[in-house]
mmCIF file of C-alpha atoms in Angstrom:
data_model
loop_
_atom_site.group_PDB
_atom_site.id
_atom_site.type_symbol
_atom_site.label_atom_id
_atom_site.label_comp_id
_atom_site.label_asym_id
_atom_site.label_seq_id
_atom_site.Cartn_x
_atom_site.Cartn_y
_atom_site.Cartn_z
ATOM 1 C CA TYR A 178 0.000 0.000 0.000
ATOM 2 C CA GLU A 179 1.107 3.531 -0.680
ATOM 3 C CA ALA A 180 -0.166 6.520 1.283
ATOM 4 C CA GLU A 181 -1.716 9.224 -0.887
ATOM 5 C CA ILE A 182 -0.267 12.423 0.580
ATOM 6 C CA PRO A 183 -2.651 15.398 0.184
ATOM 7 C CA ASP A 184 -1.534 18.928 -0.721
ATOM 8 C CA GLY A 185 -0.534 20.930 2.342
ATOM 9 C CA TYR A 186 0.279 17.847 4.467
ATOM 10 C CA ASP A 187 2.993 18.457 7.087
ATOM 11 C CA MET A 188 5.684 15.959 6.045
ATOM 12 C CA ASN A 189 7.208 16.175 9.556
ATOM 13 C CA ASN A 190 4.292 13.969 10.719
ATOM 14 C CA LEU A 191 4.766 11.283 8.047
ATOM 15 C CA SER A 192 6.936 8.901 10.082
ATOM 16 C CA ASP A 193 4.560 8.926 13.097
ATOM 17 C CA ASP A 194 1.478 8.656 10.880
ATOM 18 C CA MET A 195 2.966 5.719 8.950
ATOM 19 C CA ASN A 196 3.735 3.937 12.245
ATOM 20 C CA SER A 197 0.072 4.425 13.213
ATOM 21 C CA VAL A 198 -1.052 3.070 9.828
ATOM 22 C CA GLN A 199 1.149 0.006 10.341
ATOM 23 C CA LYS A 200 -0.451 -0.652 13.747
ATOM 24 C CA VAL A 201 -3.992 -0.252 12.403
ATOM 25 C CA ILE A 202 -3.305 -2.702 9.567
ATOM 26 C CA ARG A 203 -1.766 -5.152 12.057
ATOM 27 C CA GLN A 204 -4.881 -4.787 14.296
ATOM 28 C CA ARG A 205 -7.249 -5.311 11.360
ATOM 29 C CA LEU A 206 -5.372 -8.463 10.312
ATOM 30 C CA THR A 207 -5.438 -9.838 13.864
ATOM 31 C CA ASP A 208 -9.181 -9.096 14.125
ATOM 32 C CA LYS A 209 -9.732 -11.071 10.909
ATOM 33 C CA GLY A 210 -7.701 -14.025 12.219
ATOM 34 C CA PHE A 211 -4.577 -13.432 10.126
ATOM 35 C CA THR A 212 -2.216 -13.661 13.103
ATOM 36 C CA GLU A 213 0.795 -14.855 11.052
ATOM 37 C CA ALA A 214 0.701 -11.951 8.611
ATOM 38 C CA THR A 215 3.597 -9.516 8.475
ATOM 39 C CA VAL A 216 3.210 -5.757 8.143
ATOM 40 C CA SER A 217 6.339 -3.736 7.428
ATOM 41 C CA LEU A 218 7.101 -0.168 6.443
ATOM 42 C CA SER A 219 9.002 0.310 3.209
ATOM 43 C CA GLY A 220 10.291 3.691 2.140
ATOM 44 C CA GLU A 221 8.686 6.860 3.491
ATOM 45 C CA ASN A 222 5.063 6.237 2.588
ATOM 46 C CA ARG A 223 4.582 2.525 1.842
ATOM 47 C CA VAL A 224 3.425 -0.474 3.850
ATOM 48 C CA THR A 225 4.045 -4.049 2.713
ATOM 49 C CA VAL A 226 1.579 -6.681 3.894
ATOM 50 C CA GLU A 227 2.211 -10.420 3.538
ATOM 51 C CA ILE A 228 -0.560 -12.844 4.481
ATOM 52 C CA PRO A 229 0.246 -16.583 4.336
ATOM 53 C CA GLN A 230 -2.525 -19.024 3.399
ATOM 54 C CA ILE A 231 -5.003 -16.365 2.338
ATOM 55 C CA THR A 232 -7.998 -17.687 0.398
ATOM 56 C CA ASN A 233 -9.561 -14.417 -0.760
ATOM 57 C CA PRO A 234 -6.958 -11.708 -1.545
ATOM 58 C CA GLU A 235 -9.667 -9.252 -2.728
ATOM 59 C CA GLU A 236 -11.392 -9.357 0.656
ATOM 60 C CA ALA A 237 -8.079 -8.591 2.371
ATOM 61 C CA VAL A 238 -7.487 -5.649 0.014
ATOM 62 C CA GLN A 239 -10.955 -4.247 0.825
ATOM 63 C CA THR A 240 -10.469 -4.710 4.582
ATOM 64 C CA LEU A 241 -7.001 -3.172 4.718
ATOM 65 C CA GLY A 242 -7.371 -0.447 2.124
ATOM 66 C CA THR A 243 -9.945 1.667 3.897
ATOM 67 C CA THR A 244 -9.067 4.669 6.069
ATOM 68 C CA ALA A 245 -9.562 3.970 9.765
ATOM 69 C CA GLN A 246 -12.887 5.272 11.099
ATOM 70 C CA LEU A 247 -12.764 6.534 14.687
ATOM 71 C CA THR A 248 -15.896 7.519 16.609
ATOM 72 C CA PHE A 249 -16.804 8.288 20.219
ATOM 73 C CA LEU A 250 -20.225 6.892 21.198
ATOM 74 C CA ASP A 251 -22.439 6.876 24.275
ATOM 75 C CA ALA A 252 -24.183 3.756 25.606
ATOM 76 C CA ASP A 253 -27.117 4.370 23.243
ATOM 77 C CA GLY A 254 -24.846 4.405 20.207
ATOM 78 C CA LYS A 255 -25.087 8.156 19.643
ATOM 79 C CA GLU A 256 -21.949 9.500 17.958
ATOM 80 C CA TRP A 257 -20.519 12.540 19.743
ATOM 81 C CA LEU A 258 -17.074 12.927 18.121
ATOM 82 C CA SER A 259 -15.065 11.499 15.240
ATOM 83 C CA GLY A 260 -11.382 11.261 14.363
ATOM 84 C CA SER A 261 -11.462 14.726 12.802
ATOM 85 C CA ASP A 262 -12.148 16.199 16.277
ATOM 86 C CA ILE A 263 -8.840 14.857 17.621
ATOM 87 C CA LYS A 264 -5.523 16.693 17.313
ATOM 88 C CA LYS A 265 -3.330 14.017 18.841
ATOM 89 C CA ALA A 266 -3.227 11.191 21.355
ATOM 90 C CA SER A 267 -0.066 10.407 23.284
ATOM 91 C CA TYR A 268 1.174 7.886 25.820
ATOM 92 C CA GLY A 269 2.223 9.090 29.256
ATOM 93 C CA TYR A 270 3.375 7.730 32.571
ATOM 94 C CA GLY A 271 3.083 9.557 35.845
ATOM 95 C CA ASN A 272 0.421 11.333 37.862
ATOM 96 C CA PRO A 273 -1.947 12.800 35.219
ATOM 97 C CA THR A 274 -4.455 14.286 37.668
ATOM 98 C CA ASN A 275 -4.249 15.143 41.355
ATOM 99 C CA GLY A 276 -4.850 12.302 43.744
ATOM 100 C CA MET A 277 -3.735 9.553 41.395
ATOM 101 C CA SER A 278 -0.686 7.362 41.798
ATOM 102 C CA ASP A 279 1.843 7.012 38.986
ATOM 103 C CA GLN A 280 0.327 5.006 36.140
ATOM 104 C CA HIS A 281 0.198 4.583 32.383
ATOM 105 C CA TYR A 282 -2.341 6.829 30.641
ATOM 106 C CA VAL A 283 -3.354 8.255 27.264
ATOM 107 C CA GLU A 284 -3.721 12.000 26.825
ATOM 108 C CA VAL A 285 -6.076 13.030 24.021
ATOM 109 C CA GLN A 286 -5.859 16.577 22.640
ATOM 110 C CA PHE A 287 -8.909 18.008 20.859
ATOM 111 C CA THR A 288 -9.421 20.522 18.084
ATOM 112 C CA SER A 289 -11.387 23.606 19.180
ATOM 113 C CA GLU A 290 -14.535 22.066 17.653
ATOM 114 C CA GLY A 291 -13.689 18.740 19.292
ATOM 115 C CA GLN A 292 -13.395 20.427 22.703
ATOM 116 C CA LYS A 293 -16.948 21.783 22.382
ATOM 117 C CA LYS A 294 -18.330 18.394 21.309
ATOM 118 C CA PHE A 295 -16.417 16.578 24.070
ATOM 119 C CA ALA A 296 -17.697 18.982 26.755
ATOM 120 C CA GLU A 297 -21.275 18.425 25.575
ATOM 121 C CA ALA A 298 -20.773 14.642 25.394
ATOM 122 C CA THR A 299 -19.168 14.277 28.821
ATOM 123 C CA GLY A 300 -21.799 16.532 30.414
ATOM 124 C CA ASN A 301 -24.566 14.423 28.909
ATOM 125 C CA ILE A 302 -22.957 11.077 29.781
ATOM 126 C CA ALA A 303 -21.965 12.088 33.346
ATOM 127 C CA ALA A 304 -25.556 13.166 34.052
ATOM 128 C CA ARG A 305 -26.945 9.685 33.366
ATOM 129 C CA THR A 306 -28.505 7.989 36.358
ATOM 130 C CA ASP A 307 -28.934 4.499 34.877
ATOM 131 C CA GLY A 308 -25.291 3.384 35.245
ATOM 132 C CA THR A 309 -24.397 3.805 31.561
ATOM 133 C CA ASN A 310 -21.814 6.532 32.184
ATOM 134 C CA ILE A 311 -19.313 5.329 29.591
ATOM 135 C CA MET A 312 -17.999 6.712 26.340
ATOM 136 C CA ALA A 313 -16.977 4.017 23.881
ATOM 137 C CA ILE A 314 -14.018 4.790 21.626
ATOM 138 C CA VAL A 315 -14.707 2.797 18.474
ATOM 139 C CA MET A 316 -12.319 2.019 15.601
ATOM 140 C CA ASP A 317 -13.837 0.416 12.501
ATOM 141 C CA ASN A 318 -16.927 -0.707 14.490
ATOM 142 C CA GLN A 319 -14.814 -2.331 17.254
ATOM 143 C CA VAL A 320 -14.658 -0.848 20.749
ATOM 144 C CA ILE A 321 -10.995 -0.150 21.575
ATOM 145 C CA SER A 322 -11.692 1.472 24.955
ATOM 146 C CA SER A 323 -14.736 2.437 26.996
ATOM 147 C CA PRO A 324 -13.748 4.783 29.808
ATOM 148 C CA SER A 325 -16.283 5.855 32.404
ATOM 149 C CA VAL A 326 -17.276 9.509 32.608
ATOM 150 C CA SER A 327 -17.937 10.969 36.053
ATOM 151 C CA SER A 328 -18.089 14.688 35.244
ATOM 152 C CA GLN A 329 -18.190 17.138 32.364
ATOM 153 C CA ILE A 330 -14.756 17.826 30.861
ATOM 154 C CA ASP A 331 -14.472 21.215 29.164
ATOM 155 C CA SER A 332 -10.791 21.274 28.278
ATOM 156 C CA ASP A 333 -8.655 21.018 25.148
ATOM 157 C CA SER A 334 -7.446 17.606 26.372
ATOM 158 C CA CYS A 335 -8.467 14.666 28.521
ATOM 159 C CA VAL A 336 -6.732 11.727 30.180
ATOM 160 C CA ILE A 337 -7.804 8.096 29.812
ATOM 161 C CA SER A 338 -6.475 6.046 32.705
ATOM 162 C CA GLY A 339 -7.131 2.641 34.182
ATOM 163 C CA SER A 340 -5.392 -0.688 34.505
ATOM 164 C CA PHE A 341 -3.136 -0.156 31.488
ATOM 165 C CA THR A 342 0.317 -1.495 30.713
ATOM 166 C CA ARG A 343 2.836 0.573 28.763
ATOM 167 C CA ASP A 344 2.096 -1.502 25.629
ATOM 168 C CA SER A 345 -1.705 -1.298 25.895
ATOM 169 C CA THR A 346 -1.576 2.453 26.539
ATOM 170 C CA SER A 347 0.824 3.047 23.651
ATOM 171 C CA GLU A 348 -1.363 0.936 21.348
ATOM 172 C CA LEU A 349 -4.522 2.833 22.331
ATOM 173 C CA ALA A 350 -2.798 6.170 21.610
ATOM 174 C CA ASP A 351 -1.623 4.857 18.213
ATOM 175 C CA LEU A 352 -5.109 3.634 17.309
ATOM 176 C CA ILE A 353 -6.700 6.967 18.265
ATOM 177 C CA ASN A 354 -4.052 8.760 16.180
ATOM 178 C CA ALA A 355 -4.731 6.471 13.233
ATOM 179 C CA GLY A 356 -8.377 7.537 13.338
ATOM 180 C CA GLN A 357 -7.382 11.067 12.387
ATOM 181 C CA ILE A 358 -4.646 10.388 9.796
ATOM 182 C CA PRO A 359 -5.263 12.889 6.991
ATOM 183 C CA PHE A 360 -4.465 10.598 4.046
ATOM 184 C CA SER A 361 -5.803 7.425 2.496
#
């Protein structure tokens, strides 16, 4: 596969974005049961995928060739944000908010429009009284994380924390980043 770089793209982001693409393709292959497939970067903007014992190469091309779709949903399935509302997600370790012990976490930074949508979403979800106070982060129709929401967050960033390892936190940040990659 070769990334189609749009006009005006900041080439300084290409290496990080291609690493995110590689991880999304690897995740899609694993989800489809192709656990022995290899996914490697070649050159600046290419990804080589090798799948042993594949029976339908066209299906694999369709599955892997689409741009990752990232959405943030409430328990009723209402979409509040999409990948275009995210500036960047990054892995961190430490004490992200007061009163917490050192731990692995993901920090998500929003666009200005994304901040407004996120504030509305978290206010709505936190106000629920039926125990469905979660926001599902969904990549290609698969839930990749579903953090609970206890209060409205009106900020240009948020922290997702929980019982993460360094690898699981790093992977979640990469998947969120892949949902807002600006090329196909």
